[in-house]
Coordinates of C-alpha atoms in Angstrom, one line a residue:
Chain A
M1 CA 35.6 54.9 81.5
W2 CA 34.7 55.3 77.9
R3 CA 31.2 55.9 76.5
I4 CA 29.9 53.0 74.6
A5 CA 29.8 54.5 71.3
T6 CA 33.5 55.5 71.5
R7 CA 34.3 51.8 72.4
L8 CA 32.2 50.6 69.7
R9 CA 33.9 52.9 67.2
L10 CA 37.2 51.8 68.5
L11 CA 36.5 48.3 68.0
I12 CA 35.4 48.6 64.5
L13 CA 38.5 50.5 63.8
F14 CA 40.6 47.9 65.0
A15 CA 38.7 45.1 63.2
A16 CA 39.4 47.1 60.0
L17 CA 43.1 47.5 60.9
A18 CA 43.3 43.8 61.4
V19 CA 41.9 42.9 58.1
L20 CA 43.4 45.9 56.0
P21 CA 46.9 44.0 55.2
Y22 CA 45.2 41.0 53.9
L23 CA 43.6 43.2 51.4
L24 CA 46.8 45.0 50.2
S25 CA 49.5 43.8 48.0
Y26 CA 53.1 42.9 49.2
S27 CA 54.5 46.3 48.5
Q28 CA 51.5 48.0 49.8
Q29 CA 51.8 46.1 53.2
E30 CA 55.3 47.4 53.5
I31 CA 53.9 51.0 53.0
A32 CA 51.2 50.2 55.8
V33 CA 54.2 49.3 58.1
L34 CA 55.9 52.6 57.4
L35 CA 52.5 54.4 57.6
V36 CA 51.8 53.1 61.3
I37 CA 55.3 54.0 62.3
N38 CA 54.5 57.5 60.9
V39 CA 51.3 57.7 62.7
L40 CA 53.4 57.5 66.0
L41 CA 55.8 60.1 64.6
V42 CA 53.4 62.7 64.0
C43 CA 51.4 62.2 67.1
S44 CA 54.2 62.5 69.3
Y45 CA 55.1 65.8 67.6
R46 CA 51.7 67.0 68.3
L47 CA 52.3 66.5 72.0
L48 CA 55.1 69.1 72.0
T49 CA 52.9 71.3 69.8
L50 CA 50.4 71.4 72.8
T51 CA 52.6 73.7 74.6
G52 CA 52.6 76.0 71.5
E53 CA 56.2 75.2 70.7
W54 CA 57.1 73.7 67.0
S55 CA 60.4 72.0 66.7
L56 CA 62.3 71.2 63.4
G57 CA 64.2 68.4 65.2
H58 CA 61.6 65.8 65.7
V59 CA 62.6 63.3 62.8
V60 CA 66.1 63.9 64.2
M61 CA 64.8 62.5 67.6
M62 CA 63.5 59.6 65.6
G63 CA 66.9 59.0 64.3
V64 CA 68.4 59.2 67.6
G65 CA 65.9 56.2 68.7
A66 CA 67.1 54.3 65.5
Y67 CA 70.8 54.8 65.8
A68 CA 70.6 54.1 69.5
S69 CA 68.5 50.9 69.3
A70 CA 70.7 49.6 66.1
L71 CA 73.9 50.4 67.8
L72 CA 72.9 48.5 71.1
T73 CA 71.9 45.5 69.4
K74 CA 74.8 45.5 66.7
R75 CA 77.6 46.4 69.5
L76 CA 76.4 45.4 72.5
G77 CA 73.9 42.4 71.7
V78 CA 71.0 43.8 73.6
P79 CA 67.8 41.9 72.5
V80 CA 65.7 44.1 70.1
P81 CA 62.8 44.6 72.1
V82 CA 64.7 45.8 74.9
S83 CA 66.9 48.1 72.6
M84 CA 64.0 49.8 71.1
L85 CA 62.7 50.9 74.4
A86 CA 66.6 52.1 75.2
G87 CA 66.1 53.8 71.9
G88 CA 63.2 55.7 72.9
L89 CA 64.9 56.6 76.4
A90 CA 68.1 58.0 74.6
A91 CA 66.1 60.2 72.4
A92 CA 64.4 61.5 75.5
A93 CA 67.7 62.1 77.4
V94 CA 69.2 63.8 74.3
A95 CA 65.8 66.0 74.3
A96 CA 66.5 66.5 78.3
I97 CA 70.1 67.9 77.6
L98 CA 68.9 70.0 74.5
S99 CA 66.2 71.6 76.6
V100 CA 68.6 73.5 78.6
P101 CA 69.8 76.0 75.9
L102 CA 66.7 75.4 73.4
F103 CA 64.0 76.5 76.0
R104 CA 65.7 79.8 76.7
M105 CA 63.9 80.4 73.4
K106 CA 60.2 80.6 72.4
G107 CA 58.3 80.6 69.2
F108 CA 60.2 81.2 66.0
Y109 CA 63.7 81.3 67.8
F110 CA 63.0 77.8 69.4
L111 CA 61.8 76.7 65.9
I112 CA 65.4 77.7 64.5
G113 CA 67.3 76.7 67.5
S114 CA 65.6 73.0 67.3
F115 CA 66.6 73.0 63.5
A116 CA 70.4 73.8 64.4
A117 CA 70.5 71.3 67.3
G118 CA 69.1 68.8 64.9
E119 CA 71.8 69.4 62.3
I120 CA 74.4 69.3 64.9
I121 CA 73.4 65.7 65.5
R122 CA 73.3 64.7 62.0
L123 CA 76.7 66.3 61.5
I124 CA 78.0 64.1 64.4
W125 CA 76.4 61.0 62.8
K126 CA 78.3 62.0 59.3
R127 CA 81.5 62.7 61.0
F128 CA 81.9 60.1 63.4
T129 CA 82.0 56.9 61.2
D130 CA 82.8 54.9 64.2
P131 CA 80.3 54.1 65.7
F132 CA 77.7 55.9 63.4
G133 CA 79.0 54.8 60.2
G134 CA 79.2 58.0 58.7
P135 CA 77.2 59.3 55.4
K136 CA 76.5 55.7 54.8
G137 CA 74.9 55.1 58.1
L138 CA 74.4 51.8 59.7
K139 CA 73.4 48.7 57.6
R140 CA 72.3 45.1 58.4
I141 CA 70.6 46.0 61.8
D142 CA 69.3 43.0 63.5
A143 CA 65.6 42.4 62.7
F144 CA 63.0 41.9 65.4
P145 CA 63.6 38.4 66.6
N146 CA 61.0 35.7 65.6
I147 CA 58.6 34.6 68.2
D148 CA 57.9 30.7 68.2
F149 CA 55.2 29.5 70.1
G150 CA 55.7 25.9 69.1
F151 CA 52.3 25.6 67.2
L152 CA 53.0 28.9 65.5
E153 CA 56.2 30.8 64.5
I154 CA 56.0 34.7 63.8
D155 CA 58.5 35.7 61.6
F156 CA 58.7 39.6 61.5
Y157 CA 60.5 39.7 58.0
E158 CA 57.0 39.3 56.9
P159 CA 55.5 42.8 56.5
V160 CA 52.0 41.5 57.9
N161 CA 53.5 40.2 61.1
Y162 CA 55.5 43.6 61.7
Y163 CA 52.5 45.5 60.7
F164 CA 50.8 44.0 63.7
L165 CA 53.7 44.4 65.9
A166 CA 54.0 47.9 64.8
L167 CA 50.2 48.3 65.4
I168 CA 50.4 47.3 69.0
V169 CA 53.3 49.2 69.9
V170 CA 51.8 52.6 68.2
S171 CA 48.4 52.0 69.9
A172 CA 49.7 51.6 73.1
S173 CA 51.9 54.7 72.8
L174 CA 48.8 56.7 71.5
Y175 CA 46.9 55.3 74.5
V176 CA 49.7 56.8 76.8
L177 CA 49.8 59.9 74.9
H178 CA 45.9 60.2 75.3
R179 CA 46.2 59.7 78.6
I180 CA 48.9 62.4 79.4
E181 CA 46.8 65.0 77.4
R182 CA 43.6 64.3 79.4
S183 CA 45.4 64.6 82.7
R184 CA 46.4 67.7 84.4
I185 CA 49.7 67.6 82.6
G186 CA 47.9 68.2 79.2
L187 CA 45.8 71.0 80.9
T188 CA 49.1 72.5 82.0
F189 CA 50.7 72.2 78.3
H190 CA 47.6 74.0 77.0
A191 CA 47.8 76.8 79.7
I192 CA 51.3 77.4 78.9
H193 CA 50.4 77.4 75.1
W194 CA 47.8 80.1 75.5
Q195 CA 49.1 82.3 78.3
D196 CA 52.7 81.3 79.8
R197 CA 52.9 84.5 81.9
L198 CA 49.9 83.7 83.6
A199 CA 50.7 79.8 84.2
E200 CA 53.9 81.0 85.6
S201 CA 52.4 83.3 87.9
V202 CA 50.2 80.7 89.6
G203 CA 53.3 78.3 90.0
V204 CA 53.8 76.6 86.8
D205 CA 57.5 76.1 86.2
N206 CA 57.1 76.9 82.3
F207 CA 60.7 75.8 81.6
R208 CA 60.0 72.2 83.2
Y209 CA 56.8 71.6 81.3
R210 CA 58.3 72.6 78.2
T211 CA 61.1 70.0 78.8
L212 CA 58.7 67.3 79.8
A213 CA 56.5 67.9 76.6
F214 CA 60.0 67.8 74.6
V215 CA 61.1 64.6 76.5
I216 CA 58.1 62.8 76.2
A217 CA 57.5 63.6 72.3
S218 CA 61.1 62.6 71.8
F219 CA 60.6 59.4 73.7
F220 CA 57.9 58.2 71.3
A221 CA 59.7 59.5 68.3
G222 CA 62.6 57.6 69.3
I223 CA 60.3 54.4 69.7
A224 CA 59.2 55.0 66.1
G225 CA 62.9 55.4 65.2
G226 CA 63.4 52.0 66.5
L227 CA 60.5 50.5 65.0
Y228 CA 61.9 51.8 61.7
G229 CA 65.2 50.6 62.0
H230 CA 64.9 47.3 63.0
Y231 CA 62.1 47.1 60.1
V232 CA 64.1 48.8 57.1
G233 CA 67.3 47.1 58.5
A234 CA 69.4 50.3 57.7
V235 CA 69.4 53.8 58.8
N236 CA 71.7 56.8 57.5
P237 CA 71.8 60.6 58.3
T238 CA 69.8 61.5 55.1
R239 CA 66.8 59.5 56.2
F240 CA 66.2 62.0 59.1
G241 CA 67.1 65.2 57.4
V242 CA 65.0 68.2 57.2
D243 CA 62.9 67.1 54.1
Q244 CA 61.3 64.2 56.2
M245 CA 60.9 66.8 58.8
V246 CA 58.8 69.2 56.2
Y247 CA 56.5 65.9 55.5
V248 CA 55.6 65.4 59.4
L249 CA 54.8 69.3 59.4
V250 CA 52.6 68.8 56.4
W251 CA 51.0 65.8 57.8
A252 CA 50.5 67.7 61.1
I253 CA 49.0 71.0 59.5
V254 CA 47.1 69.3 56.9
G255 CA 45.3 67.0 59.4
G256 CA 45.0 69.4 62.3
T257 CA 46.6 69.5 65.7
A258 CA 43.6 70.1 67.9
T259 CA 42.9 66.7 68.6
L260 CA 44.9 63.2 68.5
H261 CA 43.0 62.2 65.5
G262 CA 43.8 65.1 63.5
P263 CA 47.5 64.4 62.4
I264 CA 46.6 60.7 62.0
L265 CA 44.1 61.5 59.4
G266 CA 46.6 64.0 57.9
V267 CA 49.3 61.2 57.7
V268 CA 47.0 58.5 56.4
V269 CA 45.3 60.7 53.8
L270 CA 48.6 62.1 52.4
T271 CA 50.0 58.7 52.4
V272 CA 47.2 57.2 50.5
I273 CA 47.1 60.0 48.0
N274 CA 51.0 59.8 47.5
E275 CA 50.9 56.0 47.1
I276 CA 47.8 55.3 45.3
V277 CA 47.3 58.3 43.4
L278 CA 50.5 59.8 42.6
R279 CA 52.2 56.3 42.3
G280 CA 49.4 55.0 40.3
L281 CA 49.3 57.8 37.9
G282 CA 53.4 57.9 37.5
L283 CA 53.6 61.3 39.2
D284 CA 56.2 60.1 41.7
T285 CA 58.9 62.8 40.8
V286 CA 56.5 65.8 41.4
R287 CA 55.7 64.6 44.7
P288 CA 57.0 67.7 46.6
L289 CA 55.0 70.0 44.2
I290 CA 51.7 68.2 45.0
Y291 CA 52.6 68.2 48.9
G292 CA 53.2 71.8 48.6
A293 CA 49.9 72.5 46.9
I294 CA 48.1 70.5 49.4
L295 CA 49.5 72.5 52.1
I296 CA 48.8 75.7 50.5
L297 CA 45.0 74.7 49.7
S298 CA 44.7 73.4 53.2
V299 CA 45.9 76.5 55.0
L300 CA 43.7 78.8 52.9
Y301 CA 40.6 76.7 52.8
L302 CA 40.9 74.3 55.8
P303 CA 42.8 76.1 58.3
D304 CA 41.8 73.9 61.3
G305 CA 42.7 70.7 59.2
L306 CA 41.1 67.6 58.1
E307 CA 39.9 67.0 61.6
S308 CA 37.5 70.1 61.5
L309 CA 35.6 68.5 58.6
G310 CA 33.4 66.1 60.6
P311 CA 32.2 68.6 62.8
R312 CA 31.8 71.0 60.1
L313 CA 29.5 68.6 57.9
R314 CA 27.7 67.7 61.1
A315 CA 26.8 71.0 61.8
R316 CA 25.8 71.7 58.4
L317 CA 23.6 68.6 58.4
R318 CA 21.9 69.6 61.6
R319 CA 21.2 73.2 60.0
R320 CA 19.5 71.5 57.2
G321 CA 17.7 69.1 59.3
R322 CA 16.0 72.1 61.2
D323 CA 15.6 74.1 58.3
P324 CA 14.6 72.3 55.2
A325 CA 13.3 75.5 53.2
A326 CA 16.5 77.0 53.3
A327 CA 18.3 73.9 52.4
G328 CA 16.0 73.7 49.3
G329 CA 16.5 77.4 48.5
R330 CA 20.2 76.8 48.5
A331 CA 19.9 73.9 46.6
A332 CA 17.9 75.4 44.0
Chain B
M1 CA 37.8 92.7 110.7
S2 CA 41.5 91.9 111.1
G3 CA 43.6 95.4 110.9
P4 CA 47.1 95.1 109.4
G5 CA 50.0 93.9 111.7
E6 CA 53.2 95.7 112.4
R7 CA 55.5 93.3 110.7
P8 CA 56.1 93.7 107.0
I9 CA 55.3 90.7 104.7
L10 CA 56.7 92.2 101.8
E11 CA 59.5 94.9 101.2
A12 CA 61.4 96.5 98.5
R13 CA 64.8 98.1 99.4
G14 CA 66.5 100.3 97.0
L15 CA 65.1 98.9 93.9
I16 CA 66.6 99.9 90.7
R17 CA 65.4 98.6 87.2
R18 CA 67.0 100.1 84.0
F19 CA 65.9 99.6 80.6
G20 CA 69.0 100.5 78.3
G21 CA 69.1 104.2 79.5
L22 CA 65.9 104.6 81.0
V23 CA 65.6 104.3 84.6
A24 CA 62.0 102.8 85.3
V25 CA 62.6 102.1 88.9
D26 CA 64.9 104.3 90.7
N27 CA 66.0 103.7 94.3
F28 CA 62.7 102.7 95.3
S29 CA 61.5 101.3 98.8
F30 CA 58.4 100.2 100.3
A31 CA 57.1 98.1 103.0
V32 CA 53.7 96.3 103.1
R33 CA 52.4 95.2 106.3
E34 CA 50.5 91.5 106.8
G35 CA 47.1 91.6 106.6
A36 CA 47.0 95.2 104.9
I37 CA 45.5 96.4 101.7
H38 CA 48.3 98.5 100.2
G39 CA 47.9 100.6 97.2
L40 CA 50.8 101.6 94.8
I41 CA 49.7 104.6 92.8
G42 CA 51.4 107.3 90.6
P43 CA 50.9 109.2 87.5
N44 CA 51.3 107.2 84.0
G45 CA 54.9 106.0 83.5
A46 CA 55.9 106.3 87.2
G47 CA 57.0 102.7 87.1
K48 CA 54.2 101.0 89.0
T49 CA 54.0 98.2 86.6
T50 CA 57.7 97.6 86.1
T51 CA 57.8 97.6 90.0
F52 CA 55.3 94.8 90.0
N53 CA 57.0 92.9 87.3
V54 CA 60.1 93.0 89.4
I55 CA 58.5 92.1 92.8
S56 CA 56.8 89.2 91.1
G57 CA 59.9 87.8 89.5
F58 CA 59.3 88.6 85.9
Y59 CA 62.5 91.0 85.8
A60 CA 65.3 90.9 88.0
P61 CA 66.0 94.2 89.7
N62 CA 69.5 95.6 88.6
A63 CA 70.0 96.5 92.2
G64 CA 68.3 96.5 95.5
Q65 CA 66.4 93.7 97.1
V66 CA 62.8 92.3 97.4
L67 CA 62.3 90.6 100.7
Y68 CA 59.4 88.6 101.4
R69 CA 58.6 87.3 104.9
G70 CA 62.2 88.5 105.8
R71 CA 63.9 86.5 103.0
N72 CA 65.6 88.1 100.0
V73 CA 63.8 86.8 97.0
S74 CA 64.8 89.3 94.4
G75 CA 65.6 87.6 91.0
R76 CA 63.7 84.4 91.7
K77 CA 61.4 82.8 89.0
T78 CA 57.8 83.7 89.2
S79 CA 56.7 80.1 89.6
A80 CA 59.0 79.8 92.5
L81 CA 57.7 82.8 94.2
A82 CA 54.1 81.5 93.7
A83 CA 55.0 78.4 95.4
M84 CA 56.0 80.6 98.3
G85 CA 52.7 82.4 98.3
L86 CA 53.5 85.5 96.3
V87 CA 51.0 85.6 93.5
R88 CA 50.1 88.3 91.1
T89 CA 47.2 89.1 88.5
F90 CA 47.5 91.1 85.3
Q91 CA 46.3 93.9 83.6
G92 CA 43.5 93.5 81.1
S93 CA 42.1 90.3 80.1
T94 CA 44.9 87.9 80.5
L95 CA 43.5 84.7 80.9
F96 CA 43.7 81.2 79.3
Q97 CA 41.0 82.5 76.9
E98 CA 40.7 79.2 74.9
L99 CA 40.1 77.2 78.1
S100 CA 36.7 77.0 80.0
V101 CA 36.3 79.1 83.0
L102 CA 36.6 76.1 85.3
D103 CA 39.7 74.9 83.5
N104 CA 41.0 78.4 83.8
V105 CA 40.7 78.1 87.8
R106 CA 42.0 74.5 87.7
V107 CA 45.2 75.5 86.3
G108 CA 45.2 78.1 89.0
R109 CA 45.5 74.9 91.6
H110 CA 48.6 73.6 90.0
L111 CA 50.4 74.0 93.1
T112 CA 48.0 72.4 95.5
A113 CA 47.0 69.5 93.3
R114 CA 50.3 67.8 93.1
A115 CA 50.8 64.2 91.9
G116 CA 53.6 62.3 90.3
F117 CA 53.9 61.6 86.5
L118 CA 52.8 58.0 86.8
A119 CA 49.9 58.8 88.9
R120 CA 48.7 61.4 86.5
L121 CA 49.1 58.6 83.8
L122 CA 47.3 55.6 85.9
G123 CA 44.7 58.1 86.9
A124 CA 45.8 57.6 90.6
D125 CA 45.5 61.6 90.7
R126 CA 41.7 61.2 90.8
P127 CA 41.3 62.0 94.6
S128 CA 43.6 65.2 94.4
E129 CA 42.0 66.3 91.3
R130 CA 38.3 65.8 92.5
A131 CA 39.4 67.9 95.3
A132 CA 40.9 70.6 93.3
D133 CA 37.7 70.6 91.1
A134 CA 35.9 71.0 94.2
K135 CA 38.0 74.0 95.5
A136 CA 37.9 75.4 92.0
R137 CA 34.3 75.6 91.9
E138 CA 34.2 77.1 95.6
T139 CA 36.6 79.8 94.2
L140 CA 34.2 80.5 91.2
A141 CA 31.1 80.7 93.6
F142 CA 33.2 83.2 95.7
F143 CA 33.5 85.6 92.5
G144 CA 29.8 84.6 91.5
L145 CA 31.1 82.8 88.2
E146 CA 30.0 79.3 89.2
E147 CA 26.9 79.6 86.5
L148 CA 29.6 80.2 83.8
A149 CA 31.9 77.2 84.8
G150 CA 31.4 75.6 81.3
E151 CA 31.9 78.7 79.2
P152 CA 35.2 79.4 77.3
A153 CA 36.9 82.4 78.9
S154 CA 36.8 84.3 75.9
N155 CA 32.8 84.4 76.0
L156 CA 33.1 86.4 79.1
S157 CA 32.3 90.0 79.6
H158 CA 34.9 92.3 80.6
G159 CA 33.9 92.4 84.1
H160 CA 33.6 88.8 84.5
Q161 CA 36.9 88.3 82.9
R162 CA 38.5 90.6 85.4
M163 CA 36.8 88.5 88.2
L164 CA 38.0 85.4 86.8
G165 CA 41.7 86.8 86.5
M166 CA 41.4 87.2 90.2
A167 CA 39.8 84.0 90.9
V168 CA 42.7 82.0 89.1
A169 CA 45.2 84.1 91.3
L170 CA 43.4 83.2 94.3
S171 CA 43.0 79.6 93.6
A172 CA 46.9 79.4 94.1
E173 CA 46.3 80.0 97.7
P174 CA 48.5 83.3 98.1
R175 CA 49.4 84.8 101.2
V176 CA 50.3 88.1 99.4
L177 CA 48.1 89.1 96.2
L178 CA 49.6 91.4 94.0
L179 CA 46.6 93.0 91.8
D180 CA 47.4 95.0 88.7
E181 CA 44.7 97.5 88.1
P182 CA 41.9 95.4 89.2
F183 CA 39.4 98.1 88.5
T184 CA 40.2 99.3 85.1
G185 CA 37.4 99.1 82.6
M186 CA 34.7 98.2 85.4
N187 CA 31.5 100.2 85.7
P188 CA 30.9 101.7 89.2
Q189 CA 28.6 98.7 90.3
E190 CA 31.4 96.3 89.3
T191 CA 33.8 98.1 90.8
R192 CA 31.7 98.4 94.2
R193 CA 31.5 94.5 94.0
M194 CA 35.4 94.1 93.5
M195 CA 36.1 96.2 96.5
S196 CA 34.1 94.2 98.7
L197 CA 35.6 91.0 97.3
V198 CA 39.1 92.5 97.8
R199 CA 38.2 93.2 101.5
R200 CA 36.9 89.8 101.8
I201 CA 40.0 88.2 100.6
R202 CA 42.1 90.3 102.9
D203 CA 39.7 89.2 105.7
G204 CA 40.5 85.7 104.7
G205 CA 44.2 86.4 105.8
V206 CA 45.6 87.3 102.4
T207 CA 47.7 90.5 102.1
V208 CA 47.0 92.6 99.2
M209 CA 49.1 95.2 97.2
L210 CA 47.5 96.8 94.2
V211 CA 48.1 99.1 91.5
E212 CA 45.2 101.2 90.4
H213 CA 44.2 104.4 88.5
D214 CA 40.7 104.5 90.0
M215 CA 41.4 107.0 92.9
Q216 CA 38.1 106.9 94.6
A217 CA 38.3 102.9 94.8
V218 CA 42.0 103.2 96.0
M219 CA 41.3 105.9 98.5
N220 CA 38.2 103.9 99.9
L221 CA 40.1 100.5 99.8
C222 CA 43.6 101.0 101.1
D223 CA 45.1 101.0 104.6
T224 CA 48.3 102.4 103.3
I225 CA 49.0 104.0 100.1
T226 CA 52.6 104.4 98.5
V227 CA 52.9 107.0 95.4
M228 CA 55.7 106.8 93.2
N229 CA 56.9 109.2 90.8
F230 CA 59.6 108.9 88.1
G231 CA 60.3 105.6 89.5
A232 CA 60.8 106.7 93.0
L233 CA 59.1 107.1 96.1
L234 CA 57.2 110.4 96.4
V235 CA 54.9 109.9 99.4
E236 CA 53.6 107.0 101.6
G237 CA 51.0 107.0 104.3
A238 CA 47.2 106.7 105.1
P239 CA 44.8 107.6 102.1
E240 CA 43.8 110.9 103.8
E241 CA 47.6 112.0 104.2
V242 CA 48.3 111.1 100.7
Q243 CA 45.2 112.9 99.5
N244 CA 46.1 116.2 100.8
D245 CA 49.9 115.9 100.2
P246 CA 50.9 118.9 98.1
A247 CA 53.8 116.8 96.3
V248 CA 51.1 114.3 95.3
I249 CA 48.7 117.1 94.0
E250 CA 51.6 118.3 92.0
A251 CA 52.6 115.1 90.7
Y252 CA 49.3 114.3 89.2
L253 CA 47.9 117.6 88.1
G254 CA 51.5 119.2 87.0
A255 CA 52.8 122.3 88.8
A256 CA 53.6 125.7 87.8
A257 CA 54.9 126.1 84.2
D258 CA 58.5 126.5 85.0
D259 CA 58.4 123.5 87.3
G260 CA 56.9 121.2 84.4
A261 CA 59.5 122.4 82.1
G262 CA 62.1 121.4 84.4
H263 CA 60.6 117.6 84.3
A264 CA 60.1 117.6 80.7
A265 CA 63.9 118.2 80.2

């Protein structure tokens, strides 16, 4: 179905991703695991933005998945892979319920409404110590069980192994998100974004489709939450607060949301800057400042995000190729 | 050519729509016969567009009923009305500007290209999507837009955008098509073309109701014309009756000074 060039590029990408953890230090491997999880978080967020709605509750939905999956394993002894899936479904169910009040609003009002809804959920986690553990959250969450092939035992305490697990889950999820976007469902999301009245007039139930986008996005955020909870082993309400949400927004805006790879570029580039540059220079404490500066600069000078860099460069190169005199003139 | 039947397919009875203290539609009634081209005219601010918005479900009426094929449909959602075959167009260039011309019409086939979520995910909807594509291209050809299928809608000229707006609505396979100012901003040649297309749509079995300012087009095209003024029914009848009605002339041109002052107050 895909063109050969695309397949080849994907093959190279996956080969690089397979080699990558062996080039990293232990602590960098841990960061790589979180990065892969964050890729799913921001890409699922993008699906909702296709309908034109921006939520401030997406990280809370990740938290719903993390809490649900952790509680299912701790309280009911559900095996971890099953509980992760259930965590995604729990986040989807919460999104479906929240849709009823939230999608009476649009644009800015939805943004604020989603923030309020998220805060209510976080307050519930804080208030009800049983079962949510209060402000301290849940600790000693079961790890992903080891897989024993007899000749080979995979221990998911090892970041490298968890990295590959997360990579498989996230790649599969991204493929599903890609399929949804390329189908008529994605077309309908775009249509609602650009002209919701016109979409409604030809029979699109805007409320239903906005709900669908919110539910799907939350499902995958919940999966990301499950991956996170069973890796880190602890979750608490602060981890899913609005400051985390701001990071997701920055990743999405800096990367761009027109393509699936836009937000991936955003989260990868900013994480690399964060971990290598800032931590290396000992600038860890000024992280929000630097992030803010990057956000402002990218909005001013790269409003379509990092994803627009490639096409822009290509267009410039093509112009040079066609008109060498002009290029020389510009160089001089 | 099939003339209009006797049975009304769309009816309004005593419609009232208020915005705060303003009564935009005031006890307004009309009936559109199946197979007709029915015009709704009136001076600026007469409440035509509000009436359209009430009929098409964007506003619920404060009082009164909208009957479609004999059923009371007042206050139903626009998408539900579209599913029943009552589809409207919009003024100006209300299109999915960022989508291609073909995709605009493909969205219009939302109701006919049905498939479940899993079928879409697995690509099992391909046969129905192929059919939808073929139908979409047919619709584009009908409006003479097939050459422009791959262009973004925003690149189209105003006349072509108006055509595309109608193509999107028509691809929803309506039984009643509500056209909101279809000829606005068109040159005479485009208007003539659009008029013949509207007639062909009607001859294809679609009842048409339209709001329009271009009097010549309305008079030439419509079987019946409803004139509204100040939110209420002024006159209803065949074009030649309406044209010579003193009340209509007065509403459009303004009457003697004392009368006009009465309205202004």
